[in-house]
Amino acid sequence: MSESSELRLVCFPHAGGSASYFGPLARALAPGVETWAMQYPGRQDRYREPLLDSVTDLADAAFMALRRELRAPYAFFGHSLGAVVAFEVARRFEQLTPQGPVRLFASARRAPSVAGQADVHLRDDDGLVQEMTRLGGTDTAVLADPELRALVLPVVRADYRAVENYSPSAGARLTCPVSVLVGDADPVTPVSDAAAWDLHTTKGADVQVFTGGHFYLDWHTAAVASAITRSL
């Protein structure tokens, strides 16, 4: 983080993800943008806290934590599950505080109104691991170790339950612009589904496509940081 930065970017992780995932992006954005990262309950330094398994609960908790600390100007960046959590937190800020975010960056996630797979959280452990392997983003050594799997899978399952049961309020739209970032080979977020974020803002949405899959960000950190800086 940079104390000289005038603008803050609050980042929201993917299913099973944690705040530390955004370390490389934070370093790439410094010193011009100060990066904050949300830590959902049940992981890393919050591993003793009960998991939250709905987007509403995740968004309510994040909003309550942020409204005490966050000062304008600020923007939100959400990856996968984090994109819809960020969307809901942004709605709360717009509705309940004097000033909402200047922009939402929705990464690797179809628009809230576009239906997708809804059964991953119902699969057995092997099925859940198969999906995580398909998407990438998780160290295969973690998935192969029975003790580590026992720690990780309940968190991932709760996050999948949250995002797969999520349904936005009818007509839910932001009054800030949305920048959509997506990989051209993402198996769960086709570019056309990501572009539908335009339906959820009164200020329009732009789409930026990168080479790669669901975790394209791992390979394009510098390019994503440049895109964020240009947009802000």
mmCIF file of C-alpha atoms in Angstrom:
data_model
loop_
_atom_site.group_PDB
_atom_site.id
_atom_site.type_symbol
_atom_site.label_atom_id
_atom_site.label_comp_id
_atom_site.label_asym_id
_atom_site.label_seq_id
_atom_site.Cartn_x
_atom_site.Cartn_y
_atom_site.Cartn_z
ATOM 1 C CA MET A 1 0.000 0.000 0.000
ATOM 2 C CA SER A 2 1.055 3.575 -0.559
ATOM 3 C CA GLU A 3 0.087 6.254 1.916
ATOM 4 C CA SER A 4 0.558 8.857 -0.824
ATOM 5 C CA SER A 5 -2.085 7.272 -3.055
ATOM 6 C CA GLU A 6 -5.243 9.297 -3.471
ATOM 7 C CA LEU A 7 -7.349 6.410 -4.765
ATOM 8 C CA ARG A 8 -7.997 3.039 -3.150
ATOM 9 C CA LEU A 9 -8.860 -0.186 -4.946
ATOM 10 C CA VAL A 10 -10.694 -2.733 -2.802
ATOM 11 C CA CYS A 11 -10.284 -6.296 -4.093
ATOM 12 C CA PHE A 12 -12.674 -9.217 -3.482
ATOM 13 C CA PRO A 13 -11.373 -12.805 -3.935
ATOM 14 C CA HIS A 14 -12.728 -15.771 -5.863
ATOM 15 C CA ALA A 15 -14.277 -18.921 -4.400
ATOM 16 C CA GLY A 16 -11.735 -20.466 -2.049
ATOM 17 C CA GLY A 17 -9.512 -17.425 -2.468
ATOM 18 C CA SER A 18 -8.023 -15.112 0.131
ATOM 19 C CA ALA A 19 -6.705 -11.585 0.421
ATOM 20 C CA SER A 20 -3.137 -12.664 -0.334
ATOM 21 C CA TYR A 21 -4.133 -13.578 -3.902
ATOM 22 C CA PHE A 22 -4.017 -9.877 -4.777
ATOM 23 C CA GLY A 23 -0.452 -9.315 -3.547
ATOM 24 C CA PRO A 24 1.084 -9.269 -7.049
ATOM 25 C CA LEU A 25 -1.618 -6.904 -8.337
ATOM 26 C CA ALA A 26 -1.134 -4.579 -5.360
ATOM 27 C CA ARG A 27 2.600 -4.391 -6.047
ATOM 28 C CA ALA A 28 1.984 -3.709 -9.736
ATOM 29 C CA LEU A 29 -0.424 -0.866 -8.917
ATOM 30 C CA ALA A 30 1.809 0.825 -6.330
ATOM 31 C CA PRO A 31 2.426 3.631 -5.683
ATOM 32 C CA GLY A 32 -0.324 5.224 -7.746
ATOM 33 C CA VAL A 33 -3.166 3.135 -6.349
ATOM 34 C CA GLU A 34 -3.462 1.900 -2.774
ATOM 35 C CA THR A 35 -4.788 -1.665 -2.795
ATOM 36 C CA TRP A 36 -6.954 -3.153 -0.069
ATOM 37 C CA ALA A 37 -8.045 -6.801 -0.151
ATOM 38 C CA MET A 38 -11.024 -8.294 1.622
ATOM 39 C CA GLN A 39 -10.493 -11.404 3.722
ATOM 40 C CA TYR A 40 -13.641 -13.490 3.933
ATOM 41 C CA PRO A 41 -14.196 -15.458 7.173
ATOM 42 C CA GLY A 42 -12.864 -18.994 7.467
ATOM 43 C CA ARG A 43 -9.468 -18.610 5.778
ATOM 44 C CA GLN A 44 -5.898 -17.607 6.616
ATOM 45 C CA ASP A 45 -5.916 -15.209 9.600
ATOM 46 C CA ARG A 46 -9.719 -15.603 9.922
ATOM 47 C CA TYR A 47 -9.738 -19.406 9.748
ATOM 48 C CA ARG A 48 -11.410 -19.784 13.148
ATOM 49 C CA GLU A 49 -14.437 -17.716 12.115
ATOM 50 C CA PRO A 50 -17.605 -19.376 10.771
ATOM 51 C CA LEU A 51 -17.926 -19.520 7.006
ATOM 52 C CA LEU A 52 -20.514 -17.390 5.232
ATOM 53 C CA ASP A 53 -22.305 -19.225 2.435
ATOM 54 C CA SER A 54 -24.409 -16.532 0.800
ATOM 55 C CA VAL A 55 -23.463 -13.506 -1.286
ATOM 56 C CA THR A 56 -25.845 -11.400 0.801
ATOM 57 C CA ASP A 57 -24.034 -12.297 4.022
ATOM 58 C CA LEU A 58 -20.601 -11.773 2.452
ATOM 59 C CA ALA A 59 -21.652 -8.393 1.053
ATOM 60 C CA ASP A 60 -23.300 -7.255 4.293
ATOM 61 C CA ALA A 61 -20.203 -8.154 6.317
ATOM 62 C CA ALA A 62 -17.850 -6.480 3.837
ATOM 63 C CA PHE A 63 -19.978 -3.346 3.702
ATOM 64 C CA MET A 64 -20.094 -3.037 7.493
ATOM 65 C CA ALA A 65 -16.315 -3.421 7.704
ATOM 66 C CA LEU A 66 -15.532 -1.036 4.873
ATOM 67 C CA ARG A 67 -17.945 1.772 5.659
ATOM 68 C CA ARG A 68 -16.010 2.535 8.855
ATOM 69 C CA GLU A 69 -12.669 2.834 7.059
ATOM 70 C CA LEU A 70 -13.163 3.622 3.382
ATOM 71 C CA ARG A 71 -12.975 7.183 2.139
ATOM 72 C CA ALA A 72 -13.600 8.472 -1.373
ATOM 73 C CA PRO A 73 -12.364 8.165 -4.005
ATOM 74 C CA TYR A 74 -12.301 4.383 -4.255
ATOM 75 C CA ALA A 75 -13.045 1.582 -6.723
ATOM 76 C CA PHE A 76 -13.820 -2.135 -6.405
ATOM 77 C CA PHE A 77 -12.197 -5.121 -8.133
ATOM 78 C CA GLY A 78 -13.788 -8.541 -7.836
ATOM 79 C CA HIS A 79 -12.550 -11.805 -9.322
ATOM 80 C CA SER A 80 -15.144 -14.529 -10.067
ATOM 81 C CA LEU A 81 -17.259 -14.867 -6.881
ATOM 82 C CA GLY A 82 -15.635 -11.607 -5.817
ATOM 83 C CA ALA A 83 -17.194 -9.783 -8.755
ATOM 84 C CA VAL A 84 -20.757 -10.351 -7.553
ATOM 85 C CA VAL A 85 -19.779 -9.678 -3.921
ATOM 86 C CA ALA A 86 -18.179 -6.405 -5.045
ATOM 87 C CA PHE A 87 -21.295 -5.596 -7.088
ATOM 88 C CA GLU A 88 -23.523 -6.054 -4.047
ATOM 89 C CA VAL A 89 -21.188 -4.076 -1.789
ATOM 90 C CA ALA A 90 -21.134 -1.281 -4.375
ATOM 91 C CA ARG A 91 -24.956 -1.251 -4.382
ATOM 92 C CA ARG A 92 -24.961 -0.879 -0.602
ATOM 93 C CA PHE A 93 -22.516 2.012 -0.751
ATOM 94 C CA GLU A 94 -24.565 3.747 -3.432
ATOM 95 C CA GLN A 95 -27.795 3.288 -1.499
ATOM 96 C CA LEU A 96 -26.617 3.896 2.067
ATOM 97 C CA THR A 97 -23.673 6.307 1.928
ATOM 98 C CA PRO A 98 -23.081 9.718 0.326
ATOM 99 C CA GLN A 99 -20.703 8.406 -2.349
ATOM 100 C CA GLY A 100 -20.263 5.023 -4.011
ATOM 101 C CA PRO A 101 -17.271 3.645 -5.914
ATOM 102 C CA VAL A 102 -16.024 5.439 -8.997
ATOM 103 C CA ARG A 103 -15.838 2.146 -10.921
ATOM 104 C CA LEU A 104 -16.369 -1.592 -10.556
ATOM 105 C CA PHE A 105 -13.913 -4.002 -12.163
ATOM 106 C CA ALA A 106 -15.682 -7.327 -12.752
ATOM 107 C CA SER A 107 -13.142 -10.045 -13.481
ATOM 108 C CA ALA A 108 -13.755 -13.591 -14.747
ATOM 109 C CA ARG A 109 -17.454 -13.519 -13.982
ATOM 110 C CA ARG A 110 -20.546 -13.526 -16.147
ATOM 111 C CA ALA A 111 -23.083 -10.793 -15.463
ATOM 112 C CA PRO A 112 -25.335 -11.304 -12.419
ATOM 113 C CA SER A 113 -28.396 -11.797 -14.633
ATOM 114 C CA VAL A 114 -26.791 -14.591 -16.707
ATOM 115 C CA ALA A 115 -27.437 -18.057 -15.332
ATOM 116 C CA GLY A 116 -24.607 -20.574 -15.121
ATOM 117 C CA GLN A 117 -23.758 -23.901 -13.501
ATOM 118 C CA ALA A 118 -25.404 -24.390 -10.124
ATOM 119 C CA ASP A 119 -24.429 -27.855 -8.954
ATOM 120 C CA VAL A 120 -20.748 -27.668 -8.022
ATOM 121 C CA HIS A 121 -21.455 -27.120 -4.322
ATOM 122 C CA LEU A 122 -23.604 -30.290 -4.351
ATOM 123 C CA ARG A 123 -20.848 -32.555 -5.693
ATOM 124 C CA ASP A 124 -18.783 -34.880 -3.531
ATOM 125 C CA ASP A 125 -15.224 -33.948 -2.624
ATOM 126 C CA ASP A 126 -13.745 -35.586 -5.714
ATOM 127 C CA GLY A 127 -16.194 -33.699 -7.914
ATOM 128 C CA LEU A 128 -15.285 -30.431 -6.238
ATOM 129 C CA VAL A 129 -11.576 -31.118 -6.722
ATOM 130 C CA GLN A 130 -12.225 -31.952 -10.376
ATOM 131 C CA GLU A 131 -13.850 -28.560 -10.908
ATOM 132 C CA MET A 132 -11.029 -26.737 -9.123
ATOM 133 C CA THR A 133 -8.494 -28.573 -11.266
ATOM 134 C CA ARG A 134 -10.412 -27.667 -14.430
ATOM 135 C CA LEU A 135 -10.349 -23.970 -13.586
ATOM 136 C CA GLY A 136 -6.782 -23.872 -12.265
ATOM 137 C CA GLY A 137 -5.664 -21.320 -9.684
ATOM 138 C CA THR A 138 -5.096 -23.903 -6.919
ATOM 139 C CA ASP A 139 -1.775 -25.607 -6.224
ATOM 140 C CA THR A 140 -2.167 -29.268 -7.228
ATOM 141 C CA ALA A 141 -0.086 -30.260 -4.197
ATOM 142 C CA VAL A 142 -2.802 -28.840 -1.956
ATOM 143 C CA LEU A 143 -5.481 -30.877 -3.702
ATOM 144 C CA ALA A 144 -3.376 -34.050 -3.470
ATOM 145 C CA ASP A 145 -2.718 -33.775 0.279
ATOM 146 C CA PRO A 146 -5.622 -35.248 2.317
ATOM 147 C CA GLU A 147 -5.043 -32.964 5.325
ATOM 148 C CA LEU A 148 -4.865 -29.814 3.218
ATOM 149 C CA ARG A 149 -7.904 -30.891 1.213
ATOM 150 C CA ALA A 150 -9.844 -31.278 4.449
ATOM 151 C CA LEU A 151 -9.041 -27.661 5.293
ATOM 152 C CA VAL A 152 -9.638 -26.181 1.844
ATOM 153 C CA LEU A 153 -12.729 -27.976 0.542
ATOM 154 C CA PRO A 154 -15.256 -26.737 3.156
ATOM 155 C CA VAL A 155 -14.243 -23.172 2.315
ATOM 156 C CA VAL A 156 -14.535 -23.753 -1.431
ATOM 157 C CA ARG A 157 -17.888 -25.528 -1.041
ATOM 158 C CA ALA A 158 -19.345 -22.680 1.033
ATOM 159 C CA ASP A 159 -18.165 -20.136 -1.538
ATOM 160 C CA TYR A 160 -19.647 -22.136 -4.414
ATOM 161 C CA ARG A 161 -22.903 -22.438 -2.491
ATOM 162 C CA ALA A 162 -22.923 -18.668 -2.112
ATOM 163 C CA VAL A 163 -22.324 -17.829 -5.750
ATOM 164 C CA GLU A 164 -24.461 -20.611 -7.220
ATOM 165 C CA ASN A 165 -27.464 -19.650 -5.111
ATOM 166 C CA TYR A 166 -27.024 -15.946 -5.789
ATOM 167 C CA SER A 167 -29.762 -14.085 -7.605
ATOM 168 C CA PRO A 168 -29.646 -10.285 -7.962
ATOM 169 C CA SER A 169 -32.626 -8.113 -7.223
ATOM 170 C CA ALA A 170 -34.733 -7.434 -10.307
ATOM 171 C CA GLY A 171 -33.300 -4.500 -12.222
ATOM 172 C CA ALA A 172 -30.266 -4.152 -9.940
ATOM 173 C CA ARG A 173 -27.956 -1.565 -11.502
ATOM 174 C CA LEU A 174 -25.039 0.573 -10.405
ATOM 175 C CA THR A 175 -24.622 4.248 -11.169
ATOM 176 C CA CYS A 176 -20.868 3.871 -11.724
ATOM 177 C CA PRO A 177 -19.245 2.435 -14.859
ATOM 178 C CA VAL A 178 -18.153 -1.206 -14.979
ATOM 179 C CA SER A 179 -14.957 -2.516 -16.536
ATOM 180 C CA VAL A 180 -15.186 -6.203 -17.436
ATOM 181 C CA LEU A 181 -12.004 -8.283 -17.630
ATOM 182 C CA VAL A 182 -12.099 -11.862 -18.896
ATOM 183 C CA GLY A 183 -9.886 -14.588 -20.344
ATOM 184 C CA ASP A 184 -10.572 -15.672 -23.904
ATOM 185 C CA ALA A 185 -10.479 -19.359 -22.880
ATOM 186 C CA ASP A 186 -12.383 -19.140 -19.596
ATOM 187 C CA PRO A 187 -14.457 -22.368 -19.422
ATOM 188 C CA VAL A 188 -17.174 -20.858 -17.216
ATOM 189 C CA THR A 189 -17.239 -17.214 -18.355
ATOM 190 C CA PRO A 190 -17.680 -16.758 -22.100
ATOM 191 C CA VAL A 191 -16.929 -13.238 -23.281
ATOM 192 C CA SER A 192 -20.560 -12.756 -24.341
ATOM 193 C CA ASP A 193 -21.795 -13.606 -20.829
ATOM 194 C CA ALA A 194 -19.260 -11.232 -19.290
ATOM 195 C CA ALA A 195 -20.286 -8.431 -21.647
ATOM 196 C CA ALA A 196 -23.820 -8.596 -20.217
ATOM 197 C CA TRP A 197 -22.563 -6.593 -17.219
ATOM 198 C CA ASP A 198 -23.674 -3.643 -19.344
ATOM 199 C CA LEU A 199 -27.213 -4.451 -18.154
ATOM 200 C CA HIS A 200 -26.199 -3.753 -14.553
ATOM 201 C CA THR A 201 -24.969 -0.180 -14.767
ATOM 202 C CA THR A 202 -26.419 3.119 -15.905
ATOM 203 C CA LYS A 203 -22.956 4.315 -16.991
ATOM 204 C CA GLY A 204 -22.014 1.569 -19.435
ATOM 205 C CA ALA A 205 -19.530 -1.296 -19.387
ATOM 206 C CA ASP A 206 -16.335 -1.839 -21.353
ATOM 207 C CA VAL A 207 -14.893 -5.306 -21.946
ATOM 208 C CA GLN A 208 -11.192 -6.180 -22.032
ATOM 209 C CA VAL A 209 -10.210 -9.679 -23.127
ATOM 210 C CA PHE A 210 -6.923 -11.317 -22.150
ATOM 211 C CA THR A 211 -5.408 -14.583 -23.294
ATOM 212 C CA GLY A 212 -5.949 -17.393 -20.811
ATOM 213 C CA GLY A 213 -8.580 -19.103 -18.732
ATOM 214 C CA HIS A 214 -10.413 -18.386 -15.515
ATOM 215 C CA PHE A 215 -7.219 -17.269 -13.778
ATOM 216 C CA TYR A 216 -5.844 -15.208 -16.662
ATOM 217 C CA LEU A 217 -4.872 -12.637 -14.009
ATOM 218 C CA ASP A 218 -2.008 -14.864 -12.844
ATOM 219 C CA TRP A 219 -0.302 -14.397 -16.216
ATOM 220 C CA HIS A 220 -1.270 -10.803 -17.004
ATOM 221 C CA THR A 221 -0.821 -8.955 -13.725
ATOM 222 C CA ALA A 222 1.112 -6.062 -15.248
ATOM 223 C CA ALA A 223 -1.347 -5.680 -18.134
ATOM 224 C CA VAL A 224 -4.333 -5.768 -15.775
ATOM 225 C CA ALA A 225 -2.678 -3.178 -13.534
ATOM 226 C CA SER A 226 -2.160 -0.951 -16.574
ATOM 227 C CA ALA A 227 -5.789 -1.394 -17.608
ATOM 228 C CA ILE A 228 -6.954 -0.484 -14.105
ATOM 229 C CA THR A 229 -4.728 2.583 -13.998
ATOM 230 C CA ARG A 230 -5.974 3.786 -17.384
ATOM 231 C CA SER A 231 -9.613 3.301 -16.381
ATOM 232 C CA LEU A 232 -9.159 5.208 -13.141
#
